[in-house]
mmCIF file of C-alpha atoms in Angstrom:
data_model
loop_
_atom_site.group_PDB
_atom_site.id
_atom_site.type_symbol
_atom_site.label_atom_id
_atom_site.label_comp_id
_atom_site.label_asym_id
_atom_site.label_seq_id
_atom_site.Cartn_x
_atom_site.Cartn_y
_atom_site.Cartn_z
ATOM 1 C CA GLU A 10 15.307 3.918 -9.199
ATOM 2 C CA ALA A 11 11.811 2.983 -6.745
ATOM 3 C CA GLN A 12 8.804 3.955 -9.082
ATOM 4 C CA VAL A 13 5.600 2.937 -9.992
ATOM 5 C CA THR A 14 5.227 3.290 -14.218
ATOM 6 C CA GLN A 15 2.251 3.379 -16.077
ATOM 7 C CA ASN A 16 1.583 2.965 -19.690
ATOM 8 C CA PRO A 17 -0.207 4.829 -21.833
ATOM 9 C CA ARG A 18 0.537 8.078 -20.487
ATOM 10 C CA TYR A 19 -2.427 9.425 -22.783
ATOM 11 C CA LEU A 20 -4.564 7.630 -24.761
ATOM 12 C CA ILE A 21 -7.762 8.491 -26.854
ATOM 13 C CA THR A 22 -10.000 5.780 -27.820
ATOM 14 C CA VAL A 23 -13.943 5.252 -29.171
ATOM 15 C CA THR A 24 -16.628 3.639 -27.436
ATOM 16 C CA GLY A 25 -16.688 0.202 -26.765
ATOM 17 C CA LYS A 26 -13.108 -0.248 -28.088
ATOM 18 C CA LYS A 27 -11.587 -2.398 -25.215
ATOM 19 C CA LEU A 28 -8.535 -1.384 -23.738
ATOM 20 C CA THR A 29 -6.005 -2.375 -21.282
ATOM 21 C CA VAL A 30 -3.511 0.291 -19.165
ATOM 22 C CA THR A 31 -0.997 -1.059 -17.627
ATOM 23 C CA CYS A 32 1.030 -0.615 -13.886
ATOM 24 C CA SER A 33 4.229 -1.775 -12.687
ATOM 25 C CA GLN A 34 5.705 -1.485 -9.637
ATOM 26 C CA ASN A 35 9.651 -2.416 -8.325
ATOM 27 C CA MET A 36 9.760 -2.054 -5.277
ATOM 28 C CA ASN A 37 8.128 -5.686 -4.100
ATOM 29 C CA HIS A 38 4.975 -3.992 -2.296
ATOM 30 C CA GLU A 39 2.151 -6.136 -2.168
ATOM 31 C CA TYR A 40 -0.769 -3.780 -1.886
ATOM 32 C CA MET A 41 -1.802 -2.299 -5.432
ATOM 33 C CA SER A 42 -4.417 0.354 -6.216
ATOM 34 C CA TRP A 43 -6.111 1.954 -9.042
ATOM 35 C CA TYR A 44 -7.632 5.496 -9.046
ATOM 36 C CA ARG A 45 -9.871 7.578 -11.301
ATOM 37 C CA GLN A 46 -9.469 11.629 -10.112
ATOM 38 C CA ASP A 47 -12.374 13.708 -11.379
ATOM 39 C CA PRO A 48 -12.775 17.510 -11.807
ATOM 40 C CA GLY A 49 -14.419 18.025 -8.639
ATOM 41 C CA LEU A 50 -14.729 14.294 -7.214
ATOM 42 C CA GLY A 51 -10.996 14.275 -6.017
ATOM 43 C CA LEU A 52 -9.743 10.689 -6.024
ATOM 44 C CA ARG A 53 -11.806 7.660 -6.073
ATOM 45 C CA GLN A 54 -10.889 3.651 -5.485
ATOM 46 C CA ILE A 55 -11.862 1.831 -8.161
ATOM 47 C CA TYR A 56 -9.975 -1.286 -7.546
ATOM 48 C CA TYR A 57 -7.137 -2.723 -5.236
ATOM 49 C CA SER A 58 -5.266 -5.814 -4.641
ATOM 50 C CA MET A 59 -3.634 -7.713 -1.034
ATOM 51 C CA ASN A 60 -1.231 -9.922 -3.290
ATOM 52 C CA VAL A 61 -1.659 -11.865 -6.178
ATOM 53 C CA GLU A 62 -4.725 -13.085 -7.020
ATOM 54 C CA VAL A 63 -6.415 -11.257 -4.568
ATOM 55 C CA THR A 64 -8.265 -8.124 -5.548
ATOM 56 C CA ASP A 65 -11.225 -6.395 -4.270
ATOM 57 C CA LYS A 66 -13.227 -3.558 -5.545
ATOM 58 C CA GLY A 67 -13.438 0.239 -3.975
ATOM 59 C CA ASP A 68 -15.666 2.731 -4.580
ATOM 60 C CA VAL A 69 -16.826 2.867 -8.379
ATOM 61 C CA PRO A 70 -15.443 -0.866 -9.905
ATOM 62 C CA GLU A 71 -18.462 -0.847 -12.569
ATOM 63 C CA GLY A 72 -17.375 -0.548 -16.272
ATOM 64 C CA TYR A 73 -13.673 -1.786 -15.169
ATOM 65 C CA LYS A 74 -11.502 -5.065 -14.404
ATOM 66 C CA VAL A 75 -8.537 -6.050 -13.070
ATOM 67 C CA SER A 76 -6.248 -8.999 -12.739
ATOM 68 C CA ARG A 77 -3.424 -9.761 -10.326
ATOM 69 C CA LYS A 78 -1.184 -12.775 -11.920
ATOM 70 C CA GLU A 79 2.073 -11.233 -10.480
ATOM 71 C CA LYS A 80 2.935 -8.963 -7.876
ATOM 72 C CA ARG A 81 4.877 -6.220 -9.660
ATOM 73 C CA ASN A 82 1.987 -5.941 -12.113
ATOM 74 C CA PHE A 83 -1.974 -4.750 -12.118
ATOM 75 C CA PRO A 84 -3.495 -3.923 -14.941
ATOM 76 C CA LEU A 85 -6.545 -1.933 -15.801
ATOM 77 C CA ILE A 86 -8.813 -3.505 -17.801
ATOM 78 C CA LEU A 87 -11.990 -1.390 -19.657
ATOM 79 C CA GLU A 88 -14.068 -4.365 -21.735
ATOM 80 C CA SER A 89 -16.549 -1.649 -23.284
ATOM 81 C CA PRO A 90 -15.084 2.149 -22.578
ATOM 82 C CA SER A 91 -17.611 4.927 -22.070
ATOM 83 C CA PRO A 92 -17.488 8.596 -22.278
ATOM 84 C CA ASN A 93 -18.484 8.539 -18.682
ATOM 85 C CA GLN A 94 -14.880 6.945 -17.905
ATOM 86 C CA THR A 95 -13.006 9.670 -19.396
ATOM 87 C CA SER A 96 -10.931 10.917 -16.205
ATOM 88 C CA LEU A 97 -7.297 10.215 -15.047
ATOM 89 C CA TYR A 98 -6.415 7.400 -13.945
ATOM 90 C CA PHE A 99 -3.947 6.621 -11.279
ATOM 91 C CA CYS A 100 -1.837 3.422 -10.182
ATOM 92 C CA ALA A 101 -0.880 3.236 -6.645
ATOM 93 C CA SER A 102 1.439 0.671 -4.508
ATOM 94 C CA SER A 103 2.252 0.357 -0.998
ATOM 95 C CA LEU A 104 4.542 -2.299 1.364
ATOM 96 C CA GLY A 105 2.118 -2.421 3.682
ATOM 97 C CA PRO A 106 -1.861 -2.518 3.422
ATOM 98 C CA THR A 107 -3.195 0.659 1.455
ATOM 99 C CA GLY A 108 -4.781 2.480 4.856
ATOM 100 C CA VAL A 109 -1.932 1.806 6.649
ATOM 101 C CA GLY A 110 1.343 3.079 4.426
ATOM 102 C CA GLU A 111 2.311 5.593 2.398
ATOM 103 C CA GLN A 112 1.610 4.716 -0.990
ATOM 104 C CA TYR A 113 3.234 5.530 -4.124
ATOM 105 C CA PHE A 114 1.642 6.994 -7.004
ATOM 106 C CA GLY A 115 2.222 6.077 -10.403
ATOM 107 C CA PRO A 116 2.486 9.477 -12.834
ATOM 108 C CA GLY A 117 -1.289 8.943 -14.002
ATOM 109 C CA THR A 118 -2.734 8.116 -17.850
ATOM 110 C CA ARG A 119 -5.018 10.395 -18.980
ATOM 111 C CA LEU A 120 -7.991 8.620 -21.097
ATOM 112 C CA THR A 121 -10.443 10.187 -23.185
ATOM 113 C CA VAL A 122 -13.367 7.578 -24.618
ATOM 114 C CA THR A 123 -15.463 9.307 -27.284
ATOM 115 C CA ALA B 17 -20.292 4.759 6.006
ATOM 116 C CA GLN B 18 -16.939 6.584 5.594
ATOM 117 C CA LYS B 19 -16.515 10.012 4.466
ATOM 118 C CA VAL B 20 -14.080 13.024 4.243
ATOM 119 C CA THR B 21 -14.745 16.038 3.686
ATOM 120 C CA GLN B 22 -12.902 19.123 2.657
ATOM 121 C CA ALA B 23 -14.854 22.092 2.082
ATOM 122 C CA GLN B 24 -12.564 24.510 1.091
ATOM 123 C CA THR B 25 -12.508 24.046 -2.861
ATOM 124 C CA GLU B 26 -10.133 26.877 -3.250
ATOM 125 C CA ILE B 27 -8.225 28.858 -1.304
ATOM 126 C CA SER B 28 -5.487 31.818 -2.157
ATOM 127 C CA VAL B 29 -3.222 33.383 -0.170
ATOM 128 C CA VAL B 30 0.023 35.745 -0.924
ATOM 129 C CA GLU B 31 3.597 34.369 0.176
ATOM 130 C CA LYS B 32 4.883 34.342 3.360
ATOM 131 C CA GLU B 33 0.693 34.001 4.984
ATOM 132 C CA ASP B 34 -0.079 30.919 6.753
ATOM 133 C CA VAL B 35 -2.758 28.727 5.450
ATOM 134 C CA THR B 36 -5.018 26.071 7.325
ATOM 135 C CA LEU B 37 -6.420 22.894 5.191
ATOM 136 C CA ASP B 38 -9.490 21.656 6.419
ATOM 137 C CA CYS B 39 -10.047 18.179 6.736
ATOM 138 C CA VAL B 40 -13.510 16.608 8.583
ATOM 139 C CA TYR B 41 -14.222 13.090 8.611
ATOM 140 C CA GLU B 42 -16.900 10.666 9.276
ATOM 141 C CA THR B 43 -16.590 6.890 10.789
ATOM 142 C CA ARG B 44 -18.247 4.769 13.391
ATOM 143 C CA ASP B 45 -14.705 2.558 13.193
ATOM 144 C CA THR B 46 -12.728 3.399 16.763
ATOM 145 C CA THR B 47 -9.176 2.531 14.515
ATOM 146 C CA TYR B 48 -9.213 4.200 11.515
ATOM 147 C CA TYR B 49 -5.606 6.088 10.187
ATOM 148 C CA LEU B 50 -5.946 9.703 8.207
ATOM 149 C CA PHE B 51 -3.449 10.809 5.184
ATOM 150 C CA TRP B 52 -2.595 14.078 3.816
ATOM 151 C CA TYR B 53 -1.042 13.628 -0.332
ATOM 152 C CA LYS B 54 -0.031 16.516 -2.247
ATOM 153 C CA GLN B 55 -0.897 17.297 -5.967
ATOM 154 C CA PRO B 56 1.339 19.869 -7.235
ATOM 155 C CA PRO B 57 0.486 21.543 -11.261
ATOM 156 C CA SER B 58 3.451 18.691 -12.546
ATOM 157 C CA GLY B 59 0.851 15.768 -11.995
ATOM 158 C CA GLU B 60 1.997 13.544 -8.903
ATOM 159 C CA LEU B 61 0.702 12.176 -5.919
ATOM 160 C CA VAL B 62 3.360 13.320 -3.209
ATOM 161 C CA PHE B 63 2.418 11.250 0.825
ATOM 162 C CA LEU B 64 2.972 14.297 3.674
ATOM 163 C CA ILE B 65 1.748 12.113 6.647
ATOM 164 C CA ARG B 66 -0.253 9.236 8.098
ATOM 165 C CA ARG B 67 -1.815 9.647 11.524
ATOM 166 C CA ASN B 68 -3.498 6.848 13.579
ATOM 167 C CA SER B 69 -6.677 7.481 15.865
ATOM 168 C CA PHE B 70 -4.949 6.671 18.932
ATOM 169 C CA ASP B 71 -2.034 9.287 18.441
ATOM 170 C CA GLU B 72 -3.497 12.835 18.660
ATOM 171 C CA GLN B 73 -0.246 14.182 19.343
ATOM 172 C CA ASN B 74 -0.021 17.119 16.767
ATOM 173 C CA GLU B 75 2.734 16.761 14.210
ATOM 174 C CA ILE B 76 5.169 19.622 12.662
ATOM 175 C CA SER B 77 8.016 19.489 10.296
ATOM 176 C CA GLY B 78 9.348 21.992 9.333
ATOM 177 C CA ARG B 79 6.824 24.349 7.735
ATOM 178 C CA TYR B 80 3.813 22.173 7.614
ATOM 179 C CA SER B 81 2.170 20.881 10.335
ATOM 180 C CA TRP B 82 -0.916 18.915 11.046
ATOM 181 C CA ASN B 83 -3.471 18.863 13.866
ATOM 182 C CA PHE B 84 -5.974 15.999 14.581
ATOM 183 C CA GLN B 85 -8.387 16.257 16.932
ATOM 184 C CA LYS B 86 -10.962 13.485 17.309
ATOM 185 C CA SER B 87 -13.249 15.476 19.015
ATOM 186 C CA THR B 88 -14.408 17.041 16.602
ATOM 187 C CA SER B 89 -13.365 14.625 13.712
ATOM 188 C CA SER B 90 -10.775 16.840 11.980
ATOM 189 C CA PHE B 91 -7.273 16.661 10.685
ATOM 190 C CA ASN B 92 -6.113 20.549 9.711
ATOM 191 C CA PHE B 93 -2.817 20.927 7.806
ATOM 192 C CA THR B 94 -1.766 24.257 8.605
ATOM 193 C CA ILE B 95 1.185 25.897 6.012
ATOM 194 C CA THR B 96 3.258 28.533 8.029
ATOM 195 C CA ALA B 97 4.890 31.459 6.139
ATOM 196 C CA SER B 98 3.387 29.923 2.552
ATOM 197 C CA GLN B 99 5.844 29.544 -0.340
ATOM 198 C CA VAL B 100 4.656 29.330 -4.131
ATOM 199 C CA VAL B 101 6.028 25.767 -4.026
ATOM 200 C CA ASP B 102 3.426 25.273 -2.096
ATOM 201 C CA SER B 103 0.225 25.902 -4.655
ATOM 202 C CA ALA B 104 -0.607 22.401 -5.137
ATOM 203 C CA VAL B 105 -4.008 20.607 -4.338
ATOM 204 C CA TYR B 106 -3.706 18.986 -0.711
ATOM 205 C CA PHE B 107 -6.403 15.803 -0.719
ATOM 206 C CA CYS B 108 -7.438 14.495 2.702
ATOM 207 C CA ALA B 109 -7.183 10.741 2.920
ATOM 208 C CA LEU B 110 -9.062 7.798 5.633
ATOM 209 C CA SER B 111 -8.848 4.407 6.179
ATOM 210 C CA VAL B 112 -10.924 2.404 8.612
ATOM 211 C CA ALA B 113 -9.046 -0.626 9.873
ATOM 212 C CA ASP B 114 -11.523 -2.300 13.028
ATOM 213 C CA ARG B 115 -12.182 -6.218 12.587
ATOM 214 C CA GLY B 116 -13.249 -7.429 9.247
ATOM 215 C CA SER B 117 -11.619 -4.866 7.210
ATOM 216 C CA THR B 118 -8.969 -5.406 4.670
ATOM 217 C CA LEU B 119 -7.157 -2.239 5.315
ATOM 218 C CA GLY B 120 -7.228 -2.107 1.615
ATOM 219 C CA ARG B 121 -9.870 0.687 0.761
ATOM 220 C CA LEU B 122 -8.669 4.611 1.552
ATOM 221 C CA TYR B 123 -11.540 7.337 0.906
ATOM 222 C CA PHE B 124 -10.399 10.423 -0.290
ATOM 223 C CA GLY B 125 -11.774 14.070 0.338
ATOM 224 C CA ARG B 126 -12.454 16.177 -2.643
ATOM 225 C CA GLY B 127 -9.609 18.011 -2.650
ATOM 226 C CA THR B 128 -8.524 21.748 -1.730
ATOM 227 C CA GLN B 129 -6.266 23.889 -4.458
ATOM 228 C CA LEU B 130 -4.225 26.310 -2.907
ATOM 229 C CA THR B 131 -2.612 28.847 -4.089
ATOM 230 C CA VAL B 132 0.142 30.875 -3.250
ATOM 231 C CA TRP B 133 0.784 34.241 -5.050
ATOM 232 C CA PRO B 134 4.405 35.778 -5.079
#
């Protein structure tokens, strides 16, 4: 089944404790993105990747890191999480450019930073 | 700068009513794409439609229709004869594709929560 998977689905952590949210797609898609969703703010793009080893910033990259060492994986790294990073995070992938084609979204990761 | 405005935060209708969700966008680029995504209560995000800036033809898909008007920078979404299953948050989004764009950026509006009552 074609899908985007994220792990973990739920995470509660403390300020400053490094964490990684994994994202994997099995559709051989070139483009992948991370978004955060906050009440009243909609979805905001954090980072995106056009291919292996090629990434670029979105609207809200501060406090986040990404890497794309393999085509199928695009982990989101929070080196020192803070409470303002409490949010719902979505990973997405698309065969063509993010801004052109249909994106397939993962189920979301709800992160709480205390 | 690119911007998408969905002025309607919440809309409530009764089943079988028609409802229109507004989307206004801002960009100076001449080549761009517009999208609608649906997020039902279960939380997943589902692609509904994509339009490019050179195609102003309206589109109809079953009970859904989209009206793209460059003159007013709007890309509105109408649900005819709404059903309870249409209850969801709907997001409008914009990307730009003029020279120099990596085509990787996508700008979402803040979403409209549609509730359809039985």
